[in-house]
Short mmCIF file of C-alpha atoms in Angstrom, two decimals:
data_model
loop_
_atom_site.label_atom_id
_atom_site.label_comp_id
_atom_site.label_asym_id
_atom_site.label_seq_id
_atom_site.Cartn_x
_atom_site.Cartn_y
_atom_site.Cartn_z
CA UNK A 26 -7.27 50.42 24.30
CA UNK A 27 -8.99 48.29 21.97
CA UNK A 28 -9.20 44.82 20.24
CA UNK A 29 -10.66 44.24 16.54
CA UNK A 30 -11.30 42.15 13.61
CA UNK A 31 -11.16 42.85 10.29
CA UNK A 32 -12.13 40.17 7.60
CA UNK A 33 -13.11 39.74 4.22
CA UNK A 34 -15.87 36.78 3.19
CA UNK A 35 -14.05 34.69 0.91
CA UNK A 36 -17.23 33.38 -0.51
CA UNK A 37 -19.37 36.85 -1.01
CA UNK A 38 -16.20 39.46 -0.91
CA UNK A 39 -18.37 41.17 2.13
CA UNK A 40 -16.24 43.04 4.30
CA UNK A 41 -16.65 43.19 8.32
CA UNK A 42 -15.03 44.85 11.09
CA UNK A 43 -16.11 44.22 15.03
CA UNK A 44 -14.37 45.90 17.52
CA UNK A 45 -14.67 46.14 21.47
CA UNK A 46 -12.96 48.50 24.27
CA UNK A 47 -12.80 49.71 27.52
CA UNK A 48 -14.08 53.41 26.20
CA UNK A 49 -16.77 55.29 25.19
CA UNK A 50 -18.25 54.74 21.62
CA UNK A 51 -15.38 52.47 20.24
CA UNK A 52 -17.74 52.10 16.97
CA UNK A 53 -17.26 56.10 16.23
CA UNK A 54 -13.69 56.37 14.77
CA UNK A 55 -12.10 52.97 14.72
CA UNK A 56 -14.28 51.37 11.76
CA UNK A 57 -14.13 52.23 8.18
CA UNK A 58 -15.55 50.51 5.17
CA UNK A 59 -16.65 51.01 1.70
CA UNK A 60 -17.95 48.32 -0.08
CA UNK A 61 -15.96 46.70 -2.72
CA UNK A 62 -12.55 48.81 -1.82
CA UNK A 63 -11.42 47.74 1.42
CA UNK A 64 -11.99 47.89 5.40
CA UNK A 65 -9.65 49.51 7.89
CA UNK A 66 -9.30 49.33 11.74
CA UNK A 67 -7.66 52.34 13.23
CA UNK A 68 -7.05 52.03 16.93
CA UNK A 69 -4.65 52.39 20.39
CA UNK A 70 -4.12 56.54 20.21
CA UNK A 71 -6.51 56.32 17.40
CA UNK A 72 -5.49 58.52 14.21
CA UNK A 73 -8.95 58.62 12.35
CA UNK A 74 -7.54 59.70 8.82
CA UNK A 75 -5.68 56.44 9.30
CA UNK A 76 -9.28 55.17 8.23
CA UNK A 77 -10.50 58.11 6.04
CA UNK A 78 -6.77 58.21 3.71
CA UNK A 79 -6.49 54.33 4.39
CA UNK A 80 -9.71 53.93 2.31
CA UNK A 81 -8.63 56.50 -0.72
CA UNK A 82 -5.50 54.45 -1.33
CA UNK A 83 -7.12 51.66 -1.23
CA UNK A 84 -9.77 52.78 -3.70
CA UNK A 85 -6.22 54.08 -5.74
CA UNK A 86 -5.46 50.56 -6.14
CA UNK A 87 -2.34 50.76 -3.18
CA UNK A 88 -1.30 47.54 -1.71
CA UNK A 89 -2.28 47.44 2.01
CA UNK A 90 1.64 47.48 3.17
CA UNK A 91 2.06 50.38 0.87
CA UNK A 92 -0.03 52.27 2.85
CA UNK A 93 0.57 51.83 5.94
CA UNK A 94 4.08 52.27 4.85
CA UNK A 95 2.83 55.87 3.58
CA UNK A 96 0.43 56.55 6.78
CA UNK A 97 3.12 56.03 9.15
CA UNK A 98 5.47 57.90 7.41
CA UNK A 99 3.81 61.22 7.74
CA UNK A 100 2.85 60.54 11.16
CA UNK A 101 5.41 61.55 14.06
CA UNK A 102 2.80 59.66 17.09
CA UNK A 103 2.66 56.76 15.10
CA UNK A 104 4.48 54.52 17.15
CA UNK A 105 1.07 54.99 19.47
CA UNK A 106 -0.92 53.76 16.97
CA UNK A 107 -2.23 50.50 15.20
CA UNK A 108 -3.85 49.59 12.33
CA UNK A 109 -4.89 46.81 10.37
CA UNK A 110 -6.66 46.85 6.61
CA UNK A 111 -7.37 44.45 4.03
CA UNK A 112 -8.73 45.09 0.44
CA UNK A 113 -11.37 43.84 -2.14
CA UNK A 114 -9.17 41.34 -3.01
CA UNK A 115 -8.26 40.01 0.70
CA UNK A 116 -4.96 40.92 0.68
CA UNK A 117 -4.13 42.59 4.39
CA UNK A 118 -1.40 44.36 6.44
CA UNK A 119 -1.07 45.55 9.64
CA UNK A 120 1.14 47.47 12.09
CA UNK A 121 1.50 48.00 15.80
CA UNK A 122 3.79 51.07 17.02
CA UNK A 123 5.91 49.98 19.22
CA UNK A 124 4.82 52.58 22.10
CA UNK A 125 1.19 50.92 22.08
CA UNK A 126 0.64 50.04 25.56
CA UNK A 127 0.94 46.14 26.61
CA UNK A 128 -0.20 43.69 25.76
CA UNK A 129 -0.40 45.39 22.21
CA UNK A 130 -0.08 43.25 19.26
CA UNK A 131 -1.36 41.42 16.34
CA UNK A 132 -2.16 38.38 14.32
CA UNK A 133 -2.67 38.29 10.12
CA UNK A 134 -4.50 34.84 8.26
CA UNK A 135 -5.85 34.56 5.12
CA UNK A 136 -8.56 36.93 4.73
CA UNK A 137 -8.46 38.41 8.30
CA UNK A 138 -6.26 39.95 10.46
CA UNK A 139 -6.85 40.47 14.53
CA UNK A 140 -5.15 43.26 16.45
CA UNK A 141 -5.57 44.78 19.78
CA UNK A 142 -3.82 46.95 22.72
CA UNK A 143 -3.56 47.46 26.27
CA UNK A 144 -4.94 43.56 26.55
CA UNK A 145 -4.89 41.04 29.53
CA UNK A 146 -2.36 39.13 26.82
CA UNK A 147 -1.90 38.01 23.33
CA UNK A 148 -4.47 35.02 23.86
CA UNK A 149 -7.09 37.70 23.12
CA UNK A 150 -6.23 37.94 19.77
CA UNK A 151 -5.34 34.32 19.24
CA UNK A 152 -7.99 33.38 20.34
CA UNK A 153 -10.35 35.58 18.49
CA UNK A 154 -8.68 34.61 15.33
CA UNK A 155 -8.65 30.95 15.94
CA UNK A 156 -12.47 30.88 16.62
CA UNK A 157 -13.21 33.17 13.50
CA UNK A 158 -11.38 30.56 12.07
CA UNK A 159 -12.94 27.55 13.28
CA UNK A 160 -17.05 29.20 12.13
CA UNK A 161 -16.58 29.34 8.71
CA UNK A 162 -19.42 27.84 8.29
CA UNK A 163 -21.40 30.89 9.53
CA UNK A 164 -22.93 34.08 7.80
CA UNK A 165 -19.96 36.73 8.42
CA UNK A 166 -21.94 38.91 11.08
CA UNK A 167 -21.93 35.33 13.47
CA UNK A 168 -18.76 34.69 12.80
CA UNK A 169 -17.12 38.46 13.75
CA UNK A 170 -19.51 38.00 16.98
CA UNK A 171 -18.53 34.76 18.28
CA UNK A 172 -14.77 35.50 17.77
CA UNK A 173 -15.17 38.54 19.92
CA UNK A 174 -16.59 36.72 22.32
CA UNK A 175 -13.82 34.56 22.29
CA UNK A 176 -11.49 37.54 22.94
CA UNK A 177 -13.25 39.00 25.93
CA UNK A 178 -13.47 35.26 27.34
CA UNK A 179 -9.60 35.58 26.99
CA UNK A 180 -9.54 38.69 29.04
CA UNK A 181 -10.12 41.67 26.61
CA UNK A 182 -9.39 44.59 27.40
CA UNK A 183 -7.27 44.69 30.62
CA UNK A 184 -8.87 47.65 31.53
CA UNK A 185 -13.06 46.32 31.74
CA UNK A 186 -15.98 46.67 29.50
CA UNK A 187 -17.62 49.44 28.25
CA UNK A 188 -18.41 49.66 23.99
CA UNK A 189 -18.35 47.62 21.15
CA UNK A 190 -19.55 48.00 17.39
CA UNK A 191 -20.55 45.76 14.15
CA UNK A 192 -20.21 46.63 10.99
CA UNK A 193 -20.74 44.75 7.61
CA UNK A 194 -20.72 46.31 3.73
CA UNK A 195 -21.48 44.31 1.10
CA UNK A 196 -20.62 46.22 -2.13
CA UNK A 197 -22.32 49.49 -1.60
CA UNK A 198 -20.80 52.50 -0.10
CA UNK A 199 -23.68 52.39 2.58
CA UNK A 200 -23.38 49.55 5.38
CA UNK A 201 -25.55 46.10 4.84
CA UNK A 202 -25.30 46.14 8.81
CA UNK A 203 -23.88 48.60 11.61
CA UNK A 204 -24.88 48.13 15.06
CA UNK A 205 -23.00 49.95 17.92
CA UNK A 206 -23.08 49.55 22.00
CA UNK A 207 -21.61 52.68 23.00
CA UNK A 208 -22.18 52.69 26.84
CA UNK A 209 -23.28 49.30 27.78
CA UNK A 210 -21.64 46.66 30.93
CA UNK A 211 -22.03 43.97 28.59
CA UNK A 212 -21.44 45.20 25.25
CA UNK A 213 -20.72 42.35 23.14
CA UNK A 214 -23.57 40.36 24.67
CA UNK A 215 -25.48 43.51 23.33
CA UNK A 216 -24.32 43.47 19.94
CA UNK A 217 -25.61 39.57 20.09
CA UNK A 218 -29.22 41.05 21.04
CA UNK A 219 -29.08 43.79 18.67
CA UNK A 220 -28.14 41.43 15.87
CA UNK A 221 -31.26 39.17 16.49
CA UNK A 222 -33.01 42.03 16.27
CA UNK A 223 -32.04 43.43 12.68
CA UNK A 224 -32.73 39.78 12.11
CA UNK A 225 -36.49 40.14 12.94
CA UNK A 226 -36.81 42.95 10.81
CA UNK A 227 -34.55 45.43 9.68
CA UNK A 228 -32.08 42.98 7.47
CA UNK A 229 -35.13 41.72 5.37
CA UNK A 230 -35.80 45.12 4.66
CA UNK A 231 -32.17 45.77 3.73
CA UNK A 232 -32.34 43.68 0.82
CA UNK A 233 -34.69 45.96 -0.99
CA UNK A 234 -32.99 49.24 -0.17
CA UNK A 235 -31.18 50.96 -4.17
CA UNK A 236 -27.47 49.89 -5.18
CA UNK A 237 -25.53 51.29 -7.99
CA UNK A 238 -26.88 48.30 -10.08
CA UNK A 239 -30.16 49.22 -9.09
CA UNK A 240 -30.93 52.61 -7.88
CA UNK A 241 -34.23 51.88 -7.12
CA UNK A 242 -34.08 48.88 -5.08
CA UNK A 243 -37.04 46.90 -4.54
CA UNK A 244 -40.45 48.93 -3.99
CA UNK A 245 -42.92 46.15 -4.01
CA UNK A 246 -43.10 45.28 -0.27
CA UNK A 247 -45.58 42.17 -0.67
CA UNK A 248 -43.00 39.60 -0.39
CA UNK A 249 -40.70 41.22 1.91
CA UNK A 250 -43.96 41.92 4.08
CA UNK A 251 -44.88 38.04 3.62
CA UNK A 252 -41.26 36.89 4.81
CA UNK A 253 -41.60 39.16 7.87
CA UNK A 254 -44.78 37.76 8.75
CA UNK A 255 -44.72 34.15 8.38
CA UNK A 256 -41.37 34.87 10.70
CA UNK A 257 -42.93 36.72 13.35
CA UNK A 258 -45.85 34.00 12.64
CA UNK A 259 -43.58 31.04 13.68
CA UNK A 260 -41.76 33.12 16.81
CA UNK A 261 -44.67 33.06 18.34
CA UNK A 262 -46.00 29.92 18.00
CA UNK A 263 -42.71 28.79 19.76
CA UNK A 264 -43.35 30.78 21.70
CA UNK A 265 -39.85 32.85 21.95
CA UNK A 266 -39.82 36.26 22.93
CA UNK A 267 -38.82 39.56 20.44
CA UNK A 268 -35.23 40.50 21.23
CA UNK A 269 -36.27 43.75 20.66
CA UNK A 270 -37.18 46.87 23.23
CA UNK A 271 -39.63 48.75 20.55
CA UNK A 272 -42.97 49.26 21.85
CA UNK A 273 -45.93 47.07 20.17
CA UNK A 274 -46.66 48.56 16.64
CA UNK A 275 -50.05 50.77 17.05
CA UNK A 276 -52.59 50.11 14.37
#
């Protein structure tokens, strides 16, 4: 009941999965990432160890065919499921049961793989893979969007509109990015707005938060606090709106 994308940057080694369906909360069970292992999409009749074990072979070293081979196997509804996965080093798999309602199917390229079910036809996931594609020359978080957007301009999900979800690691085990629209008519349109406004905010912030390499992160906020101003300094001389809902700060 679902359509996604899962991709690797072939420039940064980020990983990204964007996902939208015709049910509640689509970004709760269907995503799973850790930075630096691997990403995998877990969908249709959605088996959520499929993304839990899917992630502990992959940090085991397993090729992604080898484990789907070994999720499958111990699974007797898996012909009602689908998955797709791809690891650290891009390589992906994927797998459609053959009971997954139609149009159920999928599509894997270099780096990314595209799979979806119960669809108004297999143009949503060409579609969505061929404009992922074709915006390589944008930061991964644009690029997942616009492809979606291609896919619900294809038809999506047969059924309507009701969730979608982003979500981006870089190589931490905590997301760089996750933004969900669990009840929304619009919901990829919302993931748009709610991107613009991490953007404003919230992803200039990100880049001071601990890693592994640095478990303290960045605790001088001058330049971060600079950055943020002189960008909220030049939105409103243009005189653009905030994409954001939050009331005005209180001083």
């Amino acid at each position: 009941m679902t359509w996604s994308i899962v991709a690797r940057d072939p420039l940064t080694g980020h990983l990204g999965i964007a996902v939208a369906s015709r049910f509640f909360a689509v970004g709760a069970l269907v995503p799973h990432i850790r930075g630096g292992i691997g990403a995998v999409a877990t969908q249709a009749f959605v088996n959520p160890l499929y993304g839990v074990d899917g992630l502990s072979l992959l940090a085991a070293g397993k090729a992604p065919e080898e484990i789907i081979a070994e999720l499958i196997a111990r699974d007797a509804g898996c012909n009602q499921r689908q998955l797709h996965l791809i690891d650290a080093k891009g390589r992906n798999a994927a797998f459609t049961g053959p009971a997954c309602i139609d149009w159920a199917g999928h599509l894997i390229d270099e780096n990314v793989s595209v799979a979806g079910n119960m669809l108004a036809g297999p143009d949503v996931v060409t579609e969505t893979l061929a404009t992922y594609n074709k915006a390589m020359d944008k930061p991964l978080a644009e690029r997942l969007l616009v492809a979606m957007q291609a896919g619900e301009d294809a038809g999506g999900d047969k059924r309507g509109r009701q969730s979608a979800a982003l979500a981006i690691h870089r190589d931490q085990d905590y997301p760089w990015l996750s933004l969900r629209a669990d009840d929304h008519p619009d919901p990829l349109a919302e993931l748009v707005r709610l991107h613009a406004v991490a953007g404003e905010r919230y992803l200039h912030v990100a880049e001071t938060m601990a890693t592994r390499q640095n478990p303290t992160g960045r605790t001088d906020r001058r330049e971060i606090d600079e950055k943020i101003a002189a960008l909220e300094a030049a939105r409103i001389a243009e005189g653009r709106p905030s994409a954001s809902f939050a009331t005005p700060l209180k001083m």
